Amino acid sequence: MSKEITSRSADYSQWYNDLVIKGSLADYSAVRGCMVIKPYGFALWENMRDALDKMFKDTGHVNAYFPIFIPKSLFEAEEKNAEGFAKECAVVTHYRLKGDPAHKGKLIVDPEAKLEEELVVRPTSEAIIWNTYKNWIQSYRDLPILINQWANVVRWEMRTRLFLRTAEFLWQEGHTAHATAKEAVAEAEQMLHVYADFVENWMALPVIKGLKTESERFAGAVETYCIEALMQDGKALQAGTSHFLGQNFAKAFEVKFSDKENKLDYVWATSWGVSTRLIGALVMAHSDDEGLILPPKIAPHQVVIVPIYKGEESKPVIDAKAKALAAELKAAGIRVKFDDNDNTRPGWKFAEYEMKGVPVRIAIGARDIENNVAELARRDTREKTSVSLDGLAARVIALLDEIQQAIYNKALAYRDEHITRVNSWDEFVKVLNEKGGFVSAHWDGTAETEEKIKEQTKATIRCIPLDNAQEEGVCVLSGKPSKQRVLFAQAY
Amino acid sequence: MSKEITSRSADYSQWYNDLVIKGSLADYSAVRGCMVIKPYGFALWENMRDALDKMFKDTGHVNAYFPIFIPKSLFEAEEKNAEGFAKECAVVTHYRLKGDPAHKGKLIVDPEAKLEEELVVRPTSEAIIWNTYKNWIQSYRDLPILINQWANVVRWEMRTRLFLRTAEFLWQEGHTAHATAKEAVAEAEQMLHVYADFVENWMALPVIKGLKTESERFAGAVETYCIEALMQDGKALQAGTSHFLGQNFAKAFEVKFSDKENKLDYVWATSWGVSTRLIGALVMAHSDDEGLILPPKIAPHQVVIVPIYKGEESKPVIDAKAKALAAELKAAGIRVKFDDNDNTRPGWKFAEYEMKGVPVRIAIGARDIENNVAELARRDTREKTSVSLDGLAARVIALLDEIQQAIYNKALAYRDEHITRVNSWDEFVKVLNEKGGFVSAHWDGTAETEEKIKEQTKATIRCIPLDNAQEEGVCVLSGKPSKQRVLFAQAY
């Protein structure tokens, strides 16, 4: 069967690729490192996007759209940001192709259409946005600006993975401007909590909120807040970041405002983003060897109804009942698909929707209808039960809630089992090698030690948890004094 | 006052720019030909996008996302399409910047990071999509494919106008694949009707549905369907197109399917799109010298409530009543804004919301509350009435419907007055020069005559209306026999 997938134990990485491709989430494209997000994957992204968008609007944000291109001179303006992204950016140098005189039907870049100034395809939009804010902000009355943008961005990554790391990806980027540092910090923290709320309550994925160390910070940020999730192979994945940018971009673009006392000061900034990378996290955190497991709240189809025909004469009766059921569920607000395709058998359909992670499957045949029942199967546990058709919608709604919670609980239990406190270097290495997950260890606070640990174990400091307990100890590597534990892990 | 705008009669073109900028729809950017869509303009686009997206989904389409880059070799594959877009495309040639050894803090393109094959930033996505469909289509069972994409595209236009013609713009592009020519034609026609339905019923803008002549067709299409609208200066604007692509792209990308008899054939295609250009049409069709006039169905705010404070003591009472009103309207599904900003006076707010085209303004002061009334002002006619606060929501809903219809009727009357039948070349020129609008005239059907007319009058054939009456006549320019009239106009 073409839909067979590699098991996690055989090859975790191949298992992931199989799920993405065979689960119809995405496909490779003809463009190096870029993917095609297929309709099923895009429907999932739409549900995620819509939920997030509502959360952004509920916290006072509005959407806008800024150009995809950043002139090189603007890109250069904030030095650290430029350094951070220059190495991996797509550069537009010409604005025309022309017929190749040497090969009929072929095109070449027209050397006469060279741009005076090269354009960078945005890897992130701070530069173009702050250059615009300069014209929008004069006084404290113009603040705060609370803008978000849904957009595509390009980072020329050398090693790409579907969803996890692609040259082009879709994301949202919030860019806010404030009159005080305090207000900007509060905004950055608020958005971190919004992200955590979304990832935990919609994606059913527990996260740890924390701060990045200096070496892991966003290029140009004063402070980077992050949420970190754990995948089933024991590796961590950064699921979202929110940055307090201080006055770095305001200074780079000369964005000043006059306060109530008419004093001029630079504007304070934040930026924050999550991307289609979250889909990669979702796949890796919940799915199993049969295919995807999607949380009901964001699954494109929450329920699929599969008719079990036995002979031609049963079809009209089953179809009528199945359609009535579908209408009943839809009226109750459930995203339901009735698959009456004649070309495939029920067994094929069962496997297909398990692969695609549809949370609930309802199978119904002629005998079921006589008995006023249907077979209800949940994807996460693969349990089946025969249930009455009376009050089915209410039952399905309750089941979807139960599944949402069960998926979260499972991921949480796994995550909590995989936070290990260690007090020595031997333990540190042993846990990383044998168990994986987060390692909670003392660190001396230097970038040097952080780098050495990364070199020796591939583990990085994922975050310094928010509200971290203060505790005397010594760094696992250097033995120098430390006042708190931080979370290390190998990561995507 | 900084918000003053040029009148239509003084300078139509400047009037348009003033509305877009001072109405807070968009702003210029640092990137040649690219604009910033401001939050108010983007909220308008979101309303348009959401309405269209629902219509697409209701007609069986799904969304997906394809890469922004098209490798040059794919871009070349469909010859006419390549020819049509090569002259104005942004080309990525490098994937890295590096420090400029000559100027500290500056960056230069790294010559060592030259791409093996240049990438074109999509001007339209047929090439990358059909190259992908090749892998998705083997049999008639894989058809139809009914995919839409919301995306940004880039066309390196030399002369740009905010919304009407920008180097980067936002749009949706449908790309469908079918087993028969008949089905593809039906799809192209269906989408034309969907566009007409949307533009007329949501944007309150009457359109003429028709076919493009060969010289005005989309590059690579067999047939281009279009909807044409009329602006207040008598120029036409193409508001949407839907293309029957025949087997052109299937042949260029070798996309074949086996039919029920196991015979191989090339797949039939359509594509169709509308863009942020529609916002330009909206502005130019309805607005007046006081500012924007937005149809209630897509206006970001349908109602604004402006409190009229007289002294500090009236504020709490007015605010409480205004908030209750806002809540009542919101509960009735109305998009309402309560502007309690203390920094600006009512007169300023009145002008501001007239500029922004908010369909209904409710002004309320202490005396009004005593009398249980409010002042209701409609933006389109600028009529004001005092109305009872009892049952206000129902009254506002009815008024919004009335305004929507009135805006449409006004545009329709103007459009119908500006379709002129002419039978001679003198008349043709005279009408174009003195009255503008659509000129309905006989044409001999040759591209040569079409080109001559364009050279002499700047008028192009906007369309051959669908279900056009057949009628004997002679071409206004060449005097050769003609079987039908076509619609000419100067156009954006």
PDB file of N, CA, C and O in Angstrom, chain A residues 408-453:
ATOM      1  N   TYR A 408      -3.529  16.714  24.663  1.00  0.00           N
ATOM      2  CA  TYR A 408      -2.705  17.632  25.463  1.00  0.00           C
ATOM      3  C   TYR A 408      -2.092  16.904  26.653  1.00  0.00           C
ATOM      4  O   TYR A 408      -0.892  17.019  26.919  1.00  0.00           O
ATOM      5  N   ASN A 409      -2.921  16.130  27.352  1.00  0.00           N
ATOM      6  CA  ASN A 409      -2.428  15.434  28.546  1.00  0.00           C
ATOM      7  C   ASN A 409      -1.290  14.476  28.213  1.00  0.00           C
ATOM      8  O   ASN A 409      -0.320  14.355  28.954  1.00  0.00           O
ATOM      9  N   LYS A 410      -1.429  13.804  27.096  1.00  0.00           N
ATOM     10  CA  LYS A 410      -0.391  12.857  26.695  1.00  0.00           C
ATOM     11  C   LYS A 410       0.927  13.590  26.430  1.00  0.00           C
ATOM     12  O   LYS A 410       2.002  13.163  26.865  1.00  0.00           O
ATOM     13  N   ALA A 411       0.805  14.697  25.687  1.00  0.00           N
ATOM     14  CA  ALA A 411       2.016  15.460  25.377  1.00  0.00           C
ATOM     15  C   ALA A 411       2.625  16.053  26.644  1.00  0.00           C
ATOM     16  O   ALA A 411       3.847  16.107  26.798  1.00  0.00           O
ATOM     17  N   LEU A 412       1.749  16.455  27.563  1.00  0.00           N
ATOM     18  CA  LEU A 412       2.230  17.042  28.810  1.00  0.00           C
ATOM     19  C   LEU A 412       2.954  16.001  29.659  1.00  0.00           C
ATOM     20  O   LEU A 412       4.031  16.268  30.211  1.00  0.00           O
ATOM     21  N   ALA A 413       2.370  14.806  29.735  1.00  0.00           N
ATOM     22  CA  ALA A 413       2.998  13.737  30.527  1.00  0.00           C
ATOM     23  C   ALA A 413       4.370  13.405  29.940  1.00  0.00           C
ATOM     24  O   ALA A 413       5.361  13.278  30.667  1.00  0.00           O
ATOM     25  N   TYR A 414       4.428  13.308  28.618  1.00  0.00           N
ATOM     26  CA  TYR A 414       5.706  13.016  27.960  1.00  0.00           C
ATOM     27  C   TYR A 414       6.719  14.124  28.254  1.00  0.00           C
ATOM     28  O   TYR A 414       7.867  13.874  28.608  1.00  0.00           O
ATOM     29  N   ARG A 415       6.256  15.352  28.122  1.00  0.00           N
ATOM     30  CA  ARG A 415       7.150  16.494  28.329  1.00  0.00           C
ATOM     31  C   ARG A 415       7.657  16.498  29.785  1.00  0.00           C
ATOM     32  O   ARG A 415       8.852  16.624  30.034  1.00  0.00           O
ATOM     33  N   ASP A 416       6.730  16.304  30.730  1.00  0.00           N
ATOM     34  CA  ASP A 416       7.137  16.375  32.140  1.00  0.00           C
ATOM     35  C   ASP A 416       8.084  15.240  32.525  1.00  0.00           C
ATOM     36  O   ASP A 416       8.972  15.414  33.351  1.00  0.00           O
ATOM     37  N   GLU A 417       7.890  14.096  31.901  1.00  0.00           N
ATOM     38  CA  GLU A 417       8.829  12.985  32.135  1.00  0.00           C
ATOM     39  C   GLU A 417      10.206  13.282  31.554  1.00  0.00           C
ATOM     40  O   GLU A 417      11.186  12.595  31.864  1.00  0.00           O
ATOM     41  N   HIS A 418      10.233  14.242  30.658  1.00  0.00           N
ATOM     42  CA  HIS A 418      11.491  14.532  29.960  1.00  0.00           C
ATOM     43  C   HIS A 418      12.084  15.880  30.339  1.00  0.00           C
ATOM     44  O   HIS A 418      12.683  16.557  29.510  1.00  0.00           O
ATOM     45  N   ILE A 419      11.842  16.257  31.596  1.00  0.00           N
ATOM     46  CA  ILE A 419      12.611  17.376  32.149  1.00  0.00           C
ATOM     47  C   ILE A 419      13.421  16.770  33.281  1.00  0.00           C
ATOM     48  O   ILE A 419      12.861  16.314  34.284  1.00  0.00           O
ATOM     49  N   THR A 420      14.727  16.702  33.102  1.00  0.00           N
ATOM     50  CA  THR A 420      15.569  16.001  34.072  1.00  0.00           C
ATOM     51  C   THR A 420      16.536  16.981  34.714  1.00  0.00           C
ATOM     52  O   THR A 420      17.249  17.704  34.022  1.00  0.00           O
ATOM     53  N   ARG A 421      16.519  16.976  36.030  1.00  0.00           N
ATOM     54  CA  ARG A 421      17.481  17.812  36.759  1.00  0.00           C
ATOM     55  C   ARG A 421      18.783  17.054  36.885  1.00  0.00           C
ATOM     56  O   ARG A 421      18.788  15.910  37.351  1.00  0.00           O
ATOM     57  N   VAL A 422      19.862  17.663  36.491  1.00  0.00           N
ATOM     58  CA  VAL A 422      21.169  16.999  36.643  1.00  0.00           C
ATOM     59  C   VAL A 422      22.112  17.958  37.359  1.00  0.00           C
ATOM     60  O   VAL A 422      21.984  19.177  37.258  1.00  0.00           O
ATOM     61  N   ASN A 423      23.108  17.337  38.036  1.00  0.00           N
ATOM     62  CA  ASN A 423      24.036  18.157  38.818  1.00  0.00           C
ATOM     63  C   ASN A 423      25.491  17.934  38.439  1.00  0.00           C
ATOM     64  O   ASN A 423      26.389  18.498  39.054  1.00  0.00           O
ATOM     65  N   SER A 424      25.708  17.073  37.444  1.00  0.00           N
ATOM     66  CA  SER A 424      27.107  16.847  37.045  1.00  0.00           C
ATOM     67  C   SER A 424      27.178  16.752  35.524  1.00  0.00           C
ATOM     68  O   SER A 424      26.177  16.515  34.841  1.00  0.00           O
ATOM     69  N   TRP A 425      28.380  16.905  35.027  1.00  0.00           N
ATOM     70  CA  TRP A 425      28.572  16.848  33.583  1.00  0.00           C
ATOM     71  C   TRP A 425      28.290  15.445  33.044  1.00  0.00           C
ATOM     72  O   TRP A 425      27.702  15.275  31.978  1.00  0.00           O
ATOM     73  N   ASP A 426      28.695  14.425  33.798  1.00  0.00           N
ATOM     74  CA  ASP A 426      28.439  13.044  33.369  1.00  0.00           C
ATOM     75  C   ASP A 426      26.948  12.779  33.207  1.00  0.00           C
ATOM     76  O   ASP A 426      26.502  12.222  32.211  1.00  0.00           O
ATOM     77  N   GLU A 427      26.218  13.209  34.232  1.00  0.00           N
ATOM     78  CA  GLU A 427      24.751  13.059  34.163  1.00  0.00           C
ATOM     79  C   GLU A 427      24.175  13.802  32.963  1.00  0.00           C
ATOM     80  O   GLU A 427      23.302  13.311  32.263  1.00  0.00           O
ATOM     81  N   PHE A 428      24.676  15.014  32.782  1.00  0.00           N
ATOM     82  CA  PHE A 428      24.212  15.872  31.697  1.00  0.00           C
ATOM     83  C   PHE A 428      24.334  15.146  30.356  1.00  0.00           C
ATOM     84  O   PHE A 428      23.368  15.025  29.596  1.00  0.00           O
ATOM     85  N   VAL A 429      25.516  14.608  30.106  1.00  0.00           N
ATOM     86  CA  VAL A 429      25.779  13.927  28.839  1.00  0.00           C
ATOM     87  C   VAL A 429      24.951  12.648  28.731  1.00  0.00           C
ATOM     88  O   VAL A 429      24.366  12.357  27.680  1.00  0.00           O
ATOM     89  N   LYS A 430      24.886  11.920  29.827  1.00  0.00           N
ATOM     90  CA  LYS A 430      24.148  10.657  29.843  1.00  0.00           C
ATOM     91  C   LYS A 430      22.647  10.883  29.546  1.00  0.00           C
ATOM     92  O   LYS A 430      22.055  10.184  28.724  1.00  0.00           O
ATOM     93  N   VAL A 431      22.076  11.868  30.205  1.00  0.00           N
ATOM     94  CA  VAL A 431      20.648  12.144  29.977  1.00  0.00           C
ATOM     95  C   VAL A 431      20.410  12.546  28.517  1.00  0.00           C
ATOM     96  O   VAL A 431      19.483  12.056  27.860  1.00  0.00           O
ATOM     97  N   LEU A 432      21.264  13.408  28.014  1.00  0.00           N
ATOM     98  CA  LEU A 432      21.075  13.836  26.624  1.00  0.00           C
ATOM     99  C   LEU A 432      21.191  12.657  25.661  1.00  0.00           C
ATOM    100  O   LEU A 432      20.421  12.534  24.712  1.00  0.00           O
ATOM    101  N   ASN A 433      22.161  11.796  25.913  1.00  0.00           N
ATOM    102  CA  ASN A 433      22.386  10.659  25.005  1.00  0.00           C
ATOM    103  C   ASN A 433      21.323   9.586  25.121  1.00  0.00           C
ATOM    104  O   ASN A 433      20.909   8.996  24.139  1.00  0.00           O
ATOM    105  N   GLU A 434      20.893   9.319  26.345  1.00  0.00           N
ATOM    106  CA  GLU A 434      20.055   8.140  26.543  1.00  0.00           C
ATOM    107  C   GLU A 434      18.567   8.453  26.617  1.00  0.00           C
ATOM    108  O   GLU A 434      17.742   7.626  26.278  1.00  0.00           O
ATOM    109  N   LYS A 435      18.247   9.653  27.060  1.00  0.00           N
ATOM    110  CA  LYS A 435      16.836   9.954  27.301  1.00  0.00           C
ATOM    111  C   LYS A 435      16.334  11.140  26.477  1.00  0.00           C
ATOM    112  O   LYS A 435      15.194  11.159  26.028  1.00  0.00           O
ATOM    113  N   GLY A 436      17.192  12.104  26.295  1.00  0.00           N
ATOM    114  CA  GLY A 436      16.772  13.299  25.563  1.00  0.00           C
ATOM    115  C   GLY A 436      15.883  14.192  26.414  1.00  0.00           C
ATOM    116  O   GLY A 436      15.829  14.045  27.631  1.00  0.00           O
ATOM    117  N   GLY A 437      15.212  15.093  25.776  1.00  0.00           N
ATOM    118  CA  GLY A 437      14.339  16.018  26.501  1.00  0.00           C
ATOM    119  C   GLY A 437      15.117  17.200  27.048  1.00  0.00           C
ATOM    120  O   GLY A 437      16.248  17.469  26.649  1.00  0.00           O
ATOM    121  N   PHE A 438      14.425  17.909  27.958  1.00  0.00           N
ATOM    122  CA  PHE A 438      15.065  19.077  28.581  1.00  0.00           C
ATOM    123  C   PHE A 438      15.944  18.630  29.739  1.00  0.00           C
ATOM    124  O   PHE A 438      15.546  17.770  30.521  1.00  0.00           O
ATOM    125  N   VAL A 439      17.091  19.223  29.829  1.00  0.00           N
ATOM    126  CA  VAL A 439      17.959  18.990  30.964  1.00  0.00           C
ATOM    127  C   VAL A 439      18.046  20.289  31.745  1.00  0.00           C
ATOM    128  O   VAL A 439      18.405  21.325  31.195  1.00  0.00           O
ATOM    129  N   SER A 440      17.652  20.217  33.024  1.00  0.00           N
ATOM    130  CA  SER A 440      17.667  21.395  33.885  1.00  0.00           C
ATOM    131  C   SER A 440      18.977  21.384  34.659  1.00  0.00           C
ATOM    132  O   SER A 440      19.216  20.508  35.483  1.00  0.00           O
ATOM    133  N   ALA A 441      19.835  22.367  34.344  1.00  0.00           N
ATOM    134  CA  ALA A 441      21.180  22.313  34.941  1.00  0.00           C
ATOM    135  C   ALA A 441      21.682  23.720  35.239  1.00  0.00           C
ATOM    136  O   ALA A 441      21.265  24.693  34.632  1.00  0.00           O
ATOM    137  N   HIS A 442      22.611  23.770  36.156  1.00  0.00           N
ATOM    138  CA  HIS A 442      23.240  25.050  36.469  1.00  0.00           C
ATOM    139  C   HIS A 442      24.243  25.422  35.378  1.00  0.00           C
ATOM    140  O   HIS A 442      24.918  24.560  34.816  1.00  0.00           O
ATOM    141  N   TRP A 443      24.305  26.708  35.132  1.00  0.00           N
ATOM    142  CA  TRP A 443      25.190  27.223  34.073  1.00  0.00           C
ATOM    143  C   TRP A 443      25.810  28.503  34.601  1.00  0.00           C
ATOM    144  O   TRP A 443      25.148  29.279  35.295  1.00  0.00           O
ATOM    145  N   ASP A 444      27.055  28.747  34.266  1.00  0.00           N
ATOM    146  CA  ASP A 444      27.758  29.881  34.867  1.00  0.00           C
ATOM    147  C   ASP A 444      27.419  31.237  34.236  1.00  0.00           C
ATOM    148  O   ASP A 444      27.967  32.259  34.629  1.00  0.00           O
ATOM    149  N   GLY A 445      26.545  31.204  33.250  1.00  0.00           N
ATOM    150  CA  GLY A 445      26.086  32.482  32.691  1.00  0.00           C
ATOM    151  C   GLY A 445      26.958  33.052  31.586  1.00  0.00           C
ATOM    152  O   GLY A 445      26.665  34.116  31.039  1.00  0.00           O
ATOM    153  N   THR A 446      28.017  32.329  31.209  1.00  0.00           N
ATOM    154  CA  THR A 446      28.879  32.869  30.155  1.00  0.00           C
ATOM    155  C   THR A 446      28.563  32.251  28.796  1.00  0.00           C
ATOM    156  O   THR A 446      28.194  31.076  28.684  1.00  0.00           O
ATOM    157  N   ALA A 447      28.741  33.063  27.747  1.00  0.00           N
ATOM    158  CA  ALA A 447      28.526  32.594  26.383  1.00  0.00           C
ATOM    159  C   ALA A 447      29.561  31.535  26.022  1.00  0.00           C
ATOM    160  O   ALA A 447      29.311  30.629  25.229  1.00  0.00           O
ATOM    161  N   GLU A 448      30.731  31.658  26.655  1.00  0.00           N
ATOM    162  CA  GLU A 448      31.818  30.722  26.382  1.00  0.00           C
ATOM    163  C   GLU A 448      31.436  29.298  26.782  1.00  0.00           C
ATOM    164  O   GLU A 448      31.594  28.350  26.010  1.00  0.00           O
ATOM    165  N   THR A 449      30.917  29.157  27.996  1.00  0.00           N
ATOM    166  CA  THR A 449      30.500  27.829  28.467  1.00  0.00           C
ATOM    167  C   THR A 449      29.341  27.307  27.619  1.00  0.00           C
ATOM    168  O   THR A 449      29.303  26.130  27.237  1.00  0.00           O
ATOM    169  N   GLU A 450      28.427  28.192  27.322  1.00  0.00           N
ATOM    170  CA  GLU A 450      27.267  27.828  26.496  1.00  0.00           C
ATOM    171  C   GLU A 450      27.753  27.240  25.159  1.00  0.00           C
ATOM    172  O   GLU A 450      27.247  26.215  24.693  1.00  0.00           O
ATOM    173  N   GLU A 451      28.728  27.874  24.575  1.00  0.00           N
ATOM    174  CA  GLU A 451      29.266  27.447  23.278  1.00  0.00           C
ATOM    175  C   GLU A 451      29.975  26.102  23.401  1.00  0.00           C
ATOM    176  O   GLU A 451      29.816  25.217  22.562  1.00  0.00           O
ATOM    177  N   LYS A 452      30.734  25.947  24.489  1.00  0.00           N
ATOM    178  CA  LYS A 452      31.439  24.675  24.698  1.00  0.00           C
ATOM    179  C   LYS A 452      30.455  23.519  24.853  1.00  0.00           C
ATOM    180  O   LYS A 452      30.655  22.434  24.320  1.00  0.00           O
ATOM    181  N   ILE A 453      29.392  23.771  25.589  1.00  0.00           N
ATOM    182  CA  ILE A 453      28.383  22.718  25.804  1.00  0.00           C
ATOM    183  C   ILE A 453      27.740  22.354  24.470  1.00  0.00           C
ATOM    184  O   ILE A 453      27.517  21.178  24.168  1.00  0.00           O
TER     185      ILE A 453
END
